mmCIF file of C-alpha atoms and ligand atoms in Angstrom:
data_model
loop_
_atom_site.group_PDB
_atom_site.id
_atom_site.type_symbol
_atom_site.label_atom_id
_atom_site.label_comp_id
_atom_site.label_asym_id
_atom_site.label_seq_id
_atom_site.Cartn_x
_atom_site.Cartn_y
_atom_site.Cartn_z
ATOM 1 C CA MET A 66 80.898 96.750 73.968
ATOM 2 C CA SER A 67 82.065 97.365 77.487
ATOM 3 C CA ASP A 68 84.891 99.834 78.062
ATOM 4 C CA LYS A 69 86.313 97.803 80.921
ATOM 5 C CA LYS A 70 89.871 96.606 80.565
ATOM 6 C CA ARG A 71 90.258 93.060 79.381
ATOM 7 C CA LEU A 72 91.606 90.254 81.578
ATOM 8 C CA PHE A 73 92.598 86.771 80.377
ATOM 9 C CA SER A 74 93.793 83.666 82.162
ATOM 10 C CA GLY A 75 93.931 79.938 81.543
ATOM 11 C CA ILE A 76 94.565 76.655 83.318
ATOM 12 C CA GLN A 77 95.522 73.343 81.706
ATOM 13 C CA PRO A 78 93.179 70.367 82.091
ATOM 14 C CA THR A 79 96.163 68.142 82.889
ATOM 15 C CA GLY A 80 94.804 66.514 86.017
ATOM 16 C CA ASN A 81 93.348 67.380 89.325
ATOM 17 C CA ILE A 82 93.713 71.040 90.156
ATOM 18 C CA THR A 83 95.914 71.513 93.220
ATOM 19 C CA LEU A 84 95.767 73.791 96.194
ATOM 20 C CA GLY A 85 98.713 75.606 94.540
ATOM 21 C CA ASN A 86 96.683 76.342 91.401
ATOM 22 C CA TYR A 87 93.816 77.451 93.620
ATOM 23 C CA ILE A 88 95.775 79.828 95.859
ATOM 24 C CA GLY A 89 98.106 81.133 93.134
ATOM 25 C CA ALA A 90 95.479 81.652 90.443
ATOM 26 C CA LEU A 91 91.957 80.240 90.546
ATOM 27 C CA ARG A 92 90.716 81.720 93.810
ATOM 28 C CA ASN A 93 91.506 85.220 92.559
ATOM 29 C CA PHE A 94 89.654 84.800 89.271
ATOM 30 C CA SER A 95 86.150 85.583 90.552
ATOM 31 C CA THR A 96 87.305 88.760 92.313
ATOM 32 C CA PHE A 97 88.054 90.455 88.978
ATOM 33 C CA GLN A 98 84.662 89.871 87.407
ATOM 34 C CA ASP A 99 83.112 93.240 88.146
ATOM 35 C CA GLU A 100 86.089 95.442 87.459
ATOM 36 C CA PHE A 101 87.352 93.749 84.263
ATOM 37 C CA ASP A 102 86.001 92.191 81.123
ATOM 38 C CA CYS A 103 87.182 88.690 82.056
ATOM 39 C CA ILE A 104 87.963 85.756 79.809
ATOM 40 C CA TYR A 105 88.814 82.412 81.418
ATOM 41 C CA CYS A 106 89.962 79.597 79.203
ATOM 42 C CA VAL A 107 90.527 75.863 79.630
ATOM 43 C CA VAL A 108 93.772 75.553 77.670
ATOM 44 C CA ASP A 109 93.401 72.040 76.299
ATOM 45 C CA LEU A 110 95.839 72.522 73.395
ATOM 46 C CA HIS A 111 98.578 73.345 75.881
ATOM 47 C CA SER A 112 98.015 70.121 77.768
ATOM 48 C CA LEU A 113 98.789 68.076 74.637
ATOM 49 C CA THR A 114 102.457 69.046 75.007
ATOM 50 C CA VAL A 115 102.785 66.191 77.473
ATOM 51 C CA ARG A 116 101.226 62.769 76.779
ATOM 52 C CA GLN A 117 97.546 62.579 77.666
ATOM 53 C CA ASN A 118 95.035 59.783 77.734
ATOM 54 C CA PRO A 119 92.284 61.056 75.358
ATOM 55 C CA ALA A 120 89.321 59.918 77.476
ATOM 56 C CA GLN A 121 90.922 61.330 80.610
ATOM 57 C CA LEU A 122 91.650 64.628 78.879
ATOM 58 C CA ARG A 123 87.984 64.983 77.908
ATOM 59 C CA LYS A 124 86.972 64.243 81.501
ATOM 60 C CA ASN A 125 89.521 66.698 82.934
ATOM 61 C CA THR A 126 88.300 69.418 80.592
ATOM 62 C CA TYR A 127 84.706 69.205 81.853
ATOM 63 C CA GLU A 128 85.962 68.913 85.427
ATOM 64 C CA LEU A 129 87.964 72.109 85.089
ATOM 65 C CA LEU A 130 85.054 73.993 83.577
ATOM 66 C CA ALA A 131 82.813 72.799 86.438
ATOM 67 C CA LEU A 132 85.480 73.911 88.895
ATOM 68 C CA TYR A 133 85.603 77.378 87.319
ATOM 69 C CA LEU A 134 81.866 77.652 87.926
ATOM 70 C CA ALA A 135 82.114 76.219 91.447
ATOM 71 C CA CYS A 136 84.758 78.846 92.269
ATOM 72 C CA GLY A 137 82.312 81.599 91.438
ATOM 73 C CA LEU A 138 82.959 82.332 87.766
ATOM 74 C CA ASP A 139 79.684 83.518 86.331
ATOM 75 C CA PRO A 140 79.048 82.967 82.591
ATOM 76 C CA ALA A 141 76.830 86.052 82.610
ATOM 77 C CA LYS A 142 79.827 88.168 83.624
ATOM 78 C CA SER A 143 82.845 86.303 82.243
ATOM 79 C CA THR A 144 83.551 84.516 78.988
ATOM 80 C CA LEU A 145 84.321 80.848 79.721
ATOM 81 C CA PHE A 146 85.475 78.600 76.909
ATOM 82 C CA ILE A 147 87.786 75.861 75.677
ATOM 83 C CA GLN A 148 90.883 76.943 73.767
ATOM 84 C CA SER A 149 90.485 74.390 70.930
ATOM 85 C CA HIS A 150 86.975 75.738 70.211
ATOM 86 C CA VAL A 151 88.453 78.976 68.918
ATOM 87 C CA SER A 152 90.854 78.087 66.118
ATOM 88 C CA GLU A 153 92.254 81.635 66.015
ATOM 89 C CA HIS A 154 94.569 80.711 68.935
ATOM 90 C CA ALA A 155 96.503 78.243 66.797
ATOM 91 C CA GLU A 156 96.376 80.547 63.768
ATOM 92 C CA LEU A 157 97.857 83.516 65.608
ATOM 93 C CA ALA A 158 100.496 81.234 67.128
ATOM 94 C CA TRP A 159 101.690 80.405 63.607
ATOM 95 C CA ILE A 160 102.211 84.079 62.756
ATOM 96 C CA LEU A 161 103.881 84.846 66.090
ATOM 97 C CA ASN A 162 106.193 81.859 65.626
ATOM 98 C CA THR A 163 107.721 83.722 62.717
ATOM 99 C CA ILE A 164 108.856 86.566 64.983
ATOM 100 C CA THR A 165 109.967 84.415 67.939
ATOM 101 C CA TYR A 166 113.539 83.125 68.155
ATOM 102 C CA VAL A 167 114.517 79.552 68.930
ATOM 103 C CA GLY A 168 117.030 80.950 71.418
ATOM 104 C CA GLU A 169 114.280 82.698 73.390
ATOM 105 C CA LEU A 170 112.214 79.542 73.677
ATOM 106 C CA SER A 171 115.099 77.262 74.577
ATOM 107 C CA ARG A 172 115.905 79.567 77.510
ATOM 108 C CA MET A 173 112.451 79.233 79.107
ATOM 109 C CA THR A 174 112.637 77.656 82.574
ATOM 110 C CA GLN A 175 109.420 75.681 82.126
ATOM 111 C CA PHE A 176 110.736 74.207 78.858
ATOM 112 C CA LYS A 177 113.964 73.174 80.555
ATOM 113 C CA ASP A 178 112.095 71.656 83.541
ATOM 114 C CA LYS A 179 109.580 69.774 81.430
ATOM 115 C CA SER A 180 112.218 68.512 78.977
ATOM 116 C CA SER A 181 114.210 67.037 81.807
ATOM 117 C CA LYS A 182 111.061 65.481 83.310
ATOM 118 C CA HIS A 183 109.862 64.026 79.992
ATOM 119 C CA GLN A 184 113.101 63.093 78.245
ATOM 120 C CA ASP A 185 111.360 60.587 76.023
ATOM 121 C CA ASN A 186 108.989 63.228 74.654
ATOM 122 C CA ILE A 187 110.734 66.548 74.042
ATOM 123 C CA ASN A 188 108.362 67.521 71.255
ATOM 124 C CA MET A 189 108.158 70.790 69.287
ATOM 125 C CA GLY A 190 104.904 71.655 71.075
ATOM 126 C CA LEU A 191 106.686 71.664 74.412
ATOM 127 C CA MET A 192 109.147 74.202 73.095
ATOM 128 C CA ASP A 193 106.469 76.233 71.334
ATOM 129 C CA TYR A 194 104.143 76.209 74.373
ATOM 130 C CA PRO A 195 104.936 79.837 75.309
ATOM 131 C CA VAL A 196 104.060 81.133 71.821
ATOM 132 C CA LEU A 197 100.606 79.570 72.056
ATOM 133 C CA MET A 198 100.239 81.220 75.461
ATOM 134 C CA VAL A 199 101.339 84.555 73.977
ATOM 135 C CA SER A 200 98.638 84.112 71.329
ATOM 136 C CA ASP A 201 95.974 83.322 73.950
ATOM 137 C CA ILE A 202 96.738 86.615 75.618
ATOM 138 C CA LEU A 203 97.335 88.942 72.654
ATOM 139 C CA LEU A 204 94.323 87.714 70.690
ATOM 140 C CA TYR A 205 91.990 89.439 73.167
ATOM 141 C CA GLN A 206 93.864 92.738 73.574
ATOM 142 C CA THR A 207 94.395 91.712 77.180
ATOM 143 C CA ALA A 208 95.546 94.287 79.739
ATOM 144 C CA LEU A 209 95.889 92.027 82.794
ATOM 145 C CA VAL A 210 96.861 88.359 83.226
ATOM 146 C CA PRO A 211 96.451 86.753 86.684
ATOM 147 C CA ILE A 212 99.019 83.951 87.098
ATOM 148 C CA GLY A 213 101.233 82.224 89.646
ATOM 149 C CA ALA A 214 104.903 83.199 89.938
ATOM 150 C CA ASP A 215 106.060 80.317 87.708
ATOM 151 C CA GLN A 216 104.445 81.981 84.666
ATOM 152 C CA LYS A 217 106.205 85.330 85.040
ATOM 153 C CA GLN A 218 108.829 84.506 82.422
ATOM 154 C CA HIS A 219 106.119 83.618 79.892
ATOM 155 C CA LEU A 220 104.470 86.969 80.537
ATOM 156 C CA GLU A 221 107.755 88.744 79.894
ATOM 157 C CA LEU A 222 108.001 86.917 76.580
ATOM 158 C CA THR A 223 104.417 87.960 75.790
ATOM 159 C CA ARG A 224 105.308 91.598 76.367
ATOM 160 C CA ASP A 225 108.454 91.290 74.228
ATOM 161 C CA ILE A 226 106.586 89.713 71.321
ATOM 162 C CA ALA A 227 103.724 92.225 71.496
ATOM 163 C CA HIS A 228 106.220 95.036 71.444
ATOM 164 C CA ARG A 229 108.202 93.439 68.610
ATOM 165 C CA PHE A 230 105.092 93.074 66.436
ATOM 166 C CA ASN A 231 103.918 96.602 67.251
ATOM 167 C CA THR A 232 107.249 98.129 66.257
ATOM 168 C CA SER A 233 107.590 96.042 63.081
ATOM 169 C CA TYR A 234 104.029 96.524 61.784
ATOM 170 C CA SER A 235 102.550 99.509 63.717
ATOM 171 C CA ASP A 236 100.467 99.396 66.905
ATOM 172 C CA THR A 237 98.343 96.239 66.969
ATOM 173 C CA PHE A 238 98.463 94.582 70.374
ATOM 174 C CA VAL A 239 97.870 95.841 73.896
ATOM 175 C CA VAL A 240 101.015 95.050 75.920
ATOM 176 C CA PRO A 241 99.687 93.130 78.974
ATOM 177 C CA GLU A 242 100.694 93.283 82.637
ATOM 178 C CA PRO A 243 100.916 90.219 84.885
ATOM 179 C CA PHE A 244 98.946 90.043 88.123
ATOM 180 C CA ILE A 245 100.883 87.881 90.573
ATOM 181 C CA PRO A 246 99.407 87.716 94.096
ATOM 182 C CA LYS A 247 101.660 89.074 96.853
ATOM 183 C CA ALA A 248 101.152 85.997 99.002
ATOM 184 C CA GLY A 249 100.737 82.430 97.776
ATOM 185 C CA ALA A 250 102.079 82.908 94.245
ATOM 186 C CA ARG A 251 104.271 79.858 94.709
ATOM 187 C CA ILE A 252 102.883 77.162 96.976
ATOM 188 C CA MET A 253 105.467 74.447 97.538
ATOM 189 C CA SER A 254 105.204 70.663 97.605
ATOM 190 C CA LEU A 255 104.240 69.255 101.022
ATOM 191 C CA ALA A 256 106.721 66.417 100.587
ATOM 192 C CA GLU A 257 109.584 68.475 99.173
ATOM 193 C CA PRO A 258 109.075 72.094 100.202
ATOM 194 C CA THR A 259 111.889 73.414 97.995
ATOM 195 C CA SER A 260 110.007 72.534 94.797
ATOM 196 C CA LYS A 261 106.688 73.890 93.547
ATOM 197 C CA MET A 262 103.447 72.037 94.263
ATOM 198 C CA SER A 263 102.485 70.545 90.902
ATOM 199 C CA LYS A 264 99.511 68.478 89.777
ATOM 200 C CA SER A 265 101.773 66.255 87.711
ATOM 201 C CA ASP A 266 104.041 65.354 90.663
ATOM 202 C CA GLU A 267 104.613 61.590 90.877
ATOM 203 C CA ASN A 268 104.599 61.767 94.658
ATOM 204 C CA ILE A 269 100.929 62.258 95.526
ATOM 205 C CA LYS A 270 101.878 63.224 99.081
ATOM 206 C CA GLY A 271 103.364 66.407 97.612
ATOM 207 C CA PHE A 272 100.107 68.010 96.556
ATOM 208 C CA ILE A 273 96.584 68.536 97.831
ATOM 209 C CA SER A 274 94.122 68.221 95.017
ATOM 210 C CA LEU A 275 90.761 69.999 95.179
ATOM 211 C CA THR A 276 89.106 66.588 94.826
ATOM 212 C CA ASP A 277 90.879 65.075 97.863
ATOM 213 C CA ASP A 278 88.468 64.022 100.603
ATOM 214 C CA ASP A 279 88.792 65.293 104.169
ATOM 215 C CA GLU A 280 90.605 62.189 105.413
ATOM 216 C CA THR A 281 93.166 62.321 102.597
ATOM 217 C CA ILE A 282 93.838 65.987 103.325
ATOM 218 C CA ARG A 283 94.458 65.264 107.021
ATOM 219 C CA ARG A 284 96.742 62.353 106.142
ATOM 220 C CA LYS A 285 98.765 64.421 103.666
ATOM 221 C CA LEU A 286 99.148 67.234 106.196
ATOM 222 C CA LYS A 287 100.238 64.803 108.888
ATOM 223 C CA SER A 288 103.058 63.584 106.656
ATOM 224 C CA ALA A 289 103.985 67.087 105.409
ATOM 225 C CA VAL A 290 107.706 67.772 105.785
ATOM 226 C CA THR A 291 108.484 70.387 108.443
ATOM 227 C CA ASP A 292 111.865 71.430 109.723
ATOM 228 C CA SER A 293 113.975 70.681 112.729
ATOM 229 C CA GLY A 294 113.262 72.909 115.713
ATOM 230 C CA ASN A 295 109.821 73.731 117.026
ATOM 231 C CA GLU A 296 109.221 77.382 116.209
ATOM 232 C CA ILE A 297 106.336 78.187 113.874
ATOM 233 C CA VAL A 298 107.739 81.165 111.986
ATOM 234 C CA ALA A 299 108.315 82.061 108.330
ATOM 235 C CA ARG A 300 112.038 82.004 107.655
ATOM 236 C CA ASP A 301 114.372 81.263 104.727
ATOM 237 C CA ASP A 302 115.770 78.172 106.410
ATOM 238 C CA LYS A 303 112.299 76.830 107.317
ATOM 239 C CA HIS A 304 110.786 75.961 103.936
ATOM 240 C CA GLY A 305 108.193 73.470 105.158
ATOM 241 C CA VAL A 306 106.827 75.595 108.007
ATOM 242 C CA THR A 307 106.874 78.749 105.874
ATOM 243 C CA ASN A 308 104.854 76.987 103.165
ATOM 244 C CA LEU A 309 102.227 75.769 105.647
ATOM 245 C CA LEU A 310 102.011 79.227 107.201
ATOM 246 C CA THR A 311 101.504 80.708 103.729
ATOM 247 C CA ILE A 312 98.645 78.300 103.061
ATOM 248 C CA TYR A 313 97.090 79.104 106.443
ATOM 249 C CA ALA A 314 97.465 82.874 106.005
ATOM 250 C CA THR A 315 96.163 83.088 102.439
ATOM 251 C CA LEU A 316 93.139 80.860 103.057
ATOM 252 C CA ASN A 317 92.236 82.886 106.167
ATOM 253 C CA ASN A 318 92.962 86.199 104.430
ATOM 254 C CA ILE A 319 95.376 87.251 107.167
ATOM 255 C CA THR A 320 99.015 88.373 107.090
ATOM 256 C CA MET A 321 101.964 86.062 107.755
ATOM 257 C CA GLN A 322 102.635 87.951 111.000
ATOM 258 C CA GLU A 323 99.086 87.317 112.175
ATOM 259 C CA ALA A 324 99.433 83.646 111.260
ATOM 260 C CA GLU A 325 102.718 83.369 113.171
ATOM 261 C CA LYS A 326 101.079 84.975 116.221
ATOM 262 C CA ALA A 327 98.282 82.406 116.164
ATOM 263 C CA PHE A 328 100.797 79.571 116.602
ATOM 264 C CA VAL A 329 103.136 80.802 119.321
ATOM 265 C CA GLY A 330 103.879 77.829 121.586
ATOM 266 C CA VAL A 331 101.781 75.408 119.511
ATOM 267 C CA SER A 332 103.222 71.983 118.562
ATOM 268 C CA TYR A 333 103.968 71.071 114.933
ATOM 269 C CA ALA A 334 101.296 68.346 115.101
ATOM 270 C CA ASP A 335 98.553 70.757 116.221
ATOM 271 C CA PHE A 336 99.727 73.384 113.729
ATOM 272 C CA LYS A 337 99.468 70.896 110.859
ATOM 273 C CA MET A 338 95.935 69.945 111.894
ATOM 274 C CA ALA A 339 94.910 73.621 112.007
ATOM 275 C CA VAL A 340 96.203 73.960 108.437
ATOM 276 C CA ALA A 341 94.312 70.807 107.411
ATOM 277 C CA ASP A 342 91.120 72.246 108.948
ATOM 278 C CA ILE A 343 91.229 75.498 107.006
ATOM 279 C CA ILE A 344 92.016 73.629 103.771
ATOM 280 C CA ILE A 345 89.014 71.349 104.319
ATOM 281 C CA GLU A 346 86.787 74.260 105.260
ATOM 282 C CA THR A 347 87.754 75.992 102.015
ATOM 283 C CA ILE A 348 87.663 73.181 99.519
ATOM 284 C CA ALA A 349 84.918 70.837 100.756
ATOM 285 C CA PRO A 350 82.099 73.174 99.616
ATOM 286 C CA ILE A 351 83.820 73.773 96.265
ATOM 287 C CA ARG A 352 84.197 70.019 95.748
ATOM 288 C CA GLU A 353 80.502 69.416 96.413
ATOM 289 C CA LEU A 354 79.315 72.268 94.251
ATOM 290 C CA LYS A 355 81.578 71.135 91.421
ATOM 291 C CA ASN A 356 80.032 67.657 91.526
ATOM 292 C CA GLU A 357 76.520 69.112 91.334
ATOM 293 C CA ILE A 358 77.492 71.312 88.397
ATOM 294 C CA LEU A 359 79.168 68.403 86.644
ATOM 295 C CA ALA A 360 75.947 66.403 86.752
ATOM 296 C CA ASP A 361 74.247 68.870 84.383
ATOM 297 C CA LYS A 362 76.166 68.244 81.153
ATOM 298 C CA GLY A 363 73.569 70.148 79.114
ATOM 299 C CA ASN A 364 74.238 73.318 81.034
ATOM 300 C CA LEU A 365 78.024 72.930 80.717
ATOM 301 C CA ASP A 366 77.742 72.484 76.944
ATOM 302 C CA LYS A 367 75.617 75.594 76.723
ATOM 303 C CA VAL A 368 78.173 77.622 78.687
ATOM 304 C CA LEU A 369 80.856 76.361 76.299
ATOM 305 C CA THR A 370 78.931 77.129 73.126
ATOM 306 C CA ASP A 371 78.083 80.664 74.271
ATOM 307 C CA GLY A 372 81.610 81.268 75.527
ATOM 308 C CA ALA A 373 83.279 80.107 72.321
ATOM 309 C CA GLU A 374 80.984 82.269 70.247
ATOM 310 C CA ARG A 375 81.823 85.360 72.269
ATOM 311 C CA ALA A 376 85.524 84.591 72.273
ATOM 312 C CA ARG A 377 85.600 83.870 68.535
ATOM 313 C CA PHE A 378 84.066 87.244 67.781
ATOM 314 C CA MET A 379 86.825 89.081 69.670
ATOM 315 C CA ALA A 380 89.576 86.790 68.386
ATOM 316 C CA ARG A 381 88.527 87.139 64.756
ATOM 317 C CA LYS A 382 88.855 90.895 64.954
ATOM 318 C CA THR A 383 92.474 90.790 66.139
ATOM 319 C CA LEU A 384 93.480 87.991 63.789
ATOM 320 C CA SER A 385 92.136 89.789 60.676
ATOM 321 C CA LYS A 386 94.104 92.860 61.682
ATOM 322 C CA VAL A 387 97.250 90.782 62.059
ATOM 323 C CA TYR A 388 96.758 88.954 58.745
ATOM 324 C CA LYS A 389 96.289 92.258 56.986
ATOM 325 C CA LYS A 390 99.337 93.865 58.561
ATOM 326 C CA VAL A 391 101.695 91.032 57.637
ATOM 327 C CA GLY A 392 100.493 91.102 54.025
ATOM 328 C CA LEU A 393 98.062 88.219 53.709
ATOM 329 C CA ILE A 394 95.157 88.781 51.298
ATOM 330 C CA GLN A 395 91.816 89.158 53.117
ATOM 331 C CA ARG A 396 89.333 86.341 52.565
HETATM 332 P P1 ATP B 292 101.462 71.016 85.444
HETATM 333 O O1 ATP B 292 101.958 70.495 86.738
HETATM 334 O O2 ATP B 292 100.534 70.094 84.711
HETATM 335 O O3 ATP B 292 102.510 71.600 84.571
HETATM 336 P P2 ATP B 292 100.563 73.256 86.933
HETATM 337 O O4 ATP B 292 100.128 72.638 88.204
HETATM 338 O O5 ATP B 292 101.802 74.052 86.914
HETATM 339 O O6 ATP B 292 100.546 72.203 85.771
HETATM 340 P P3 ATP B 292 98.973 75.026 85.243
HETATM 341 O O7 ATP B 292 97.711 74.610 84.617
HETATM 342 O O8 ATP B 292 100.138 75.050 84.338
HETATM 343 O O9 ATP B 292 99.319 74.121 86.487
HETATM 344 O O10 ATP B 292 98.781 76.415 85.989
HETATM 345 C C1 ATP B 292 97.583 77.050 86.292
HETATM 346 C C2 ATP B 292 97.851 78.263 87.154
HETATM 347 O O11 ATP B 292 98.256 77.881 88.470
HETATM 348 C C3 ATP B 292 98.970 79.175 86.621
HETATM 349 O O12 ATP B 292 98.587 80.533 86.786
HETATM 350 C C4 ATP B 292 100.138 78.853 87.504
HETATM 351 O O13 ATP B 292 101.036 79.926 87.620
HETATM 352 C C5 ATP B 292 99.446 78.572 88.831
HETATM 353 N N1 ATP B 292 100.230 77.670 89.672
HETATM 354 C C6 ATP B 292 100.681 76.439 89.325
HETATM 355 N N2 ATP B 292 101.336 75.874 90.356
HETATM 356 C C7 ATP B 292 101.321 76.756 91.373
HETATM 357 C C8 ATP B 292 101.844 76.756 92.727
HETATM 358 N N3 ATP B 292 102.504 75.715 93.204
HETATM 359 N N4 ATP B 292 101.627 77.846 93.502
HETATM 360 C C9 ATP B 292 100.945 78.902 93.030
HETATM 361 N N5 ATP B 292 100.435 78.982 91.773
HETATM 362 C C10 ATP B 292 100.603 77.921 90.946
HETATM 363 N N1 LTN B 293 100.934 78.365 80.816
HETATM 364 C C1 LTN B 293 99.945 78.598 81.800
HETATM 365 C C2 LTN B 293 98.563 78.273 81.348
HETATM 366 C C3 LTN B 293 98.160 79.252 80.309
HETATM 367 C C4 LTN B 293 97.846 80.621 80.541
HETATM 368 C C5 LTN B 293 97.527 81.158 79.241
HETATM 369 C C6 LTN B 293 97.815 81.445 81.671
HETATM 370 C C7 LTN B 293 98.036 79.018 78.977
HETATM 371 N N2 LTN B 293 97.649 80.162 78.343
HETATM 372 C C8 LTN B 293 97.199 82.490 79.101
HETATM 373 C C9 LTN B 293 97.479 82.785 81.495
HETATM 374 C C10 LTN B 293 97.181 83.288 80.238
HETATM 375 C C11 LTN B 293 100.305 77.784 83.011
HETATM 376 O O1 LTN B 293 99.841 78.086 84.002
HETATM 377 N N3 LTN B 293 101.111 76.794 82.921
#
């Protein structure tokens, strides 16, 4: 067994991955592979908390796995698997449910947002979503969890529950730390730059998806909301421009100040096209590679079988410990 610290993260196969998911989470994943023992999961059980078309969900799941590979995740270095293939996630969630309070879950921002967006389907799973996420993380004795800023509250809950279990039953879980990138942890909608870019946004002009073709990307950038005035600077009252500068800076690996300098005296129209260019330059190769990878179903299934086997081995170890500590009789 390696003595590297463990890292875990997951993305839901709820649709086309956006530029927000990429900048806030996915693009960082491959950079951890040498330093950490990385586990990257396609969290399909989480996506069931909002209505899914079954055939589409299956398609999205393979797409996301292919995207993981296209973004440089290497199955020889990292464990890649589908959450529902390791039943220990749901089993641990049941135990952790018994030490989580309804009050804690009803206060979660994501629960409140999603309940107001899906008023006809405020199901128990939506409320319990964070406990399943806590289980994903604690099952692997995870030290570090790379996420976007919107998941910070769920990480705080994870730490609270780990600590609660450890004090009630003796040390069992590693208490994890979040890794939230300094820049780009919250990419905003292009159409409404005061709300987060989200793959489930009804307004498709709000997000860039990693499957968008070059023309679509240029069109979406052209219609991106900017602000009055003509200065290209990052400022609290310039949400649209600040968001585009953030995208430009993160994708070029430069600071915001350097990005601002590059656009002194440039028009909004030219600025937007420069942002479109760097987006295309970044995602076009990923899109093509993903399609190639997707064509070899046999290889994807092999990655999944190997990944699930490795994950199950680690998960089983933690779950048996937990079952024993709470007083269940060992099988
Ligand atoms: P949905 O819209 O279906 O709820 P989502 O777009 O929020 O989904 P998730 O699968 O829930 O995507 O998130 C995957 C990762 O991407 C998480 O680490 C999350 O914090 C990050 N992320 C999501 N949206 C953004 C964003 N706009 N900017 C930066 N990071 C983001
Ligand atoms: N809730 C996360 C997805 C997720 C996750 C995880 C992220 C589920 N389980 C474990 C990190 C670690 C989201 O991004 N919406």
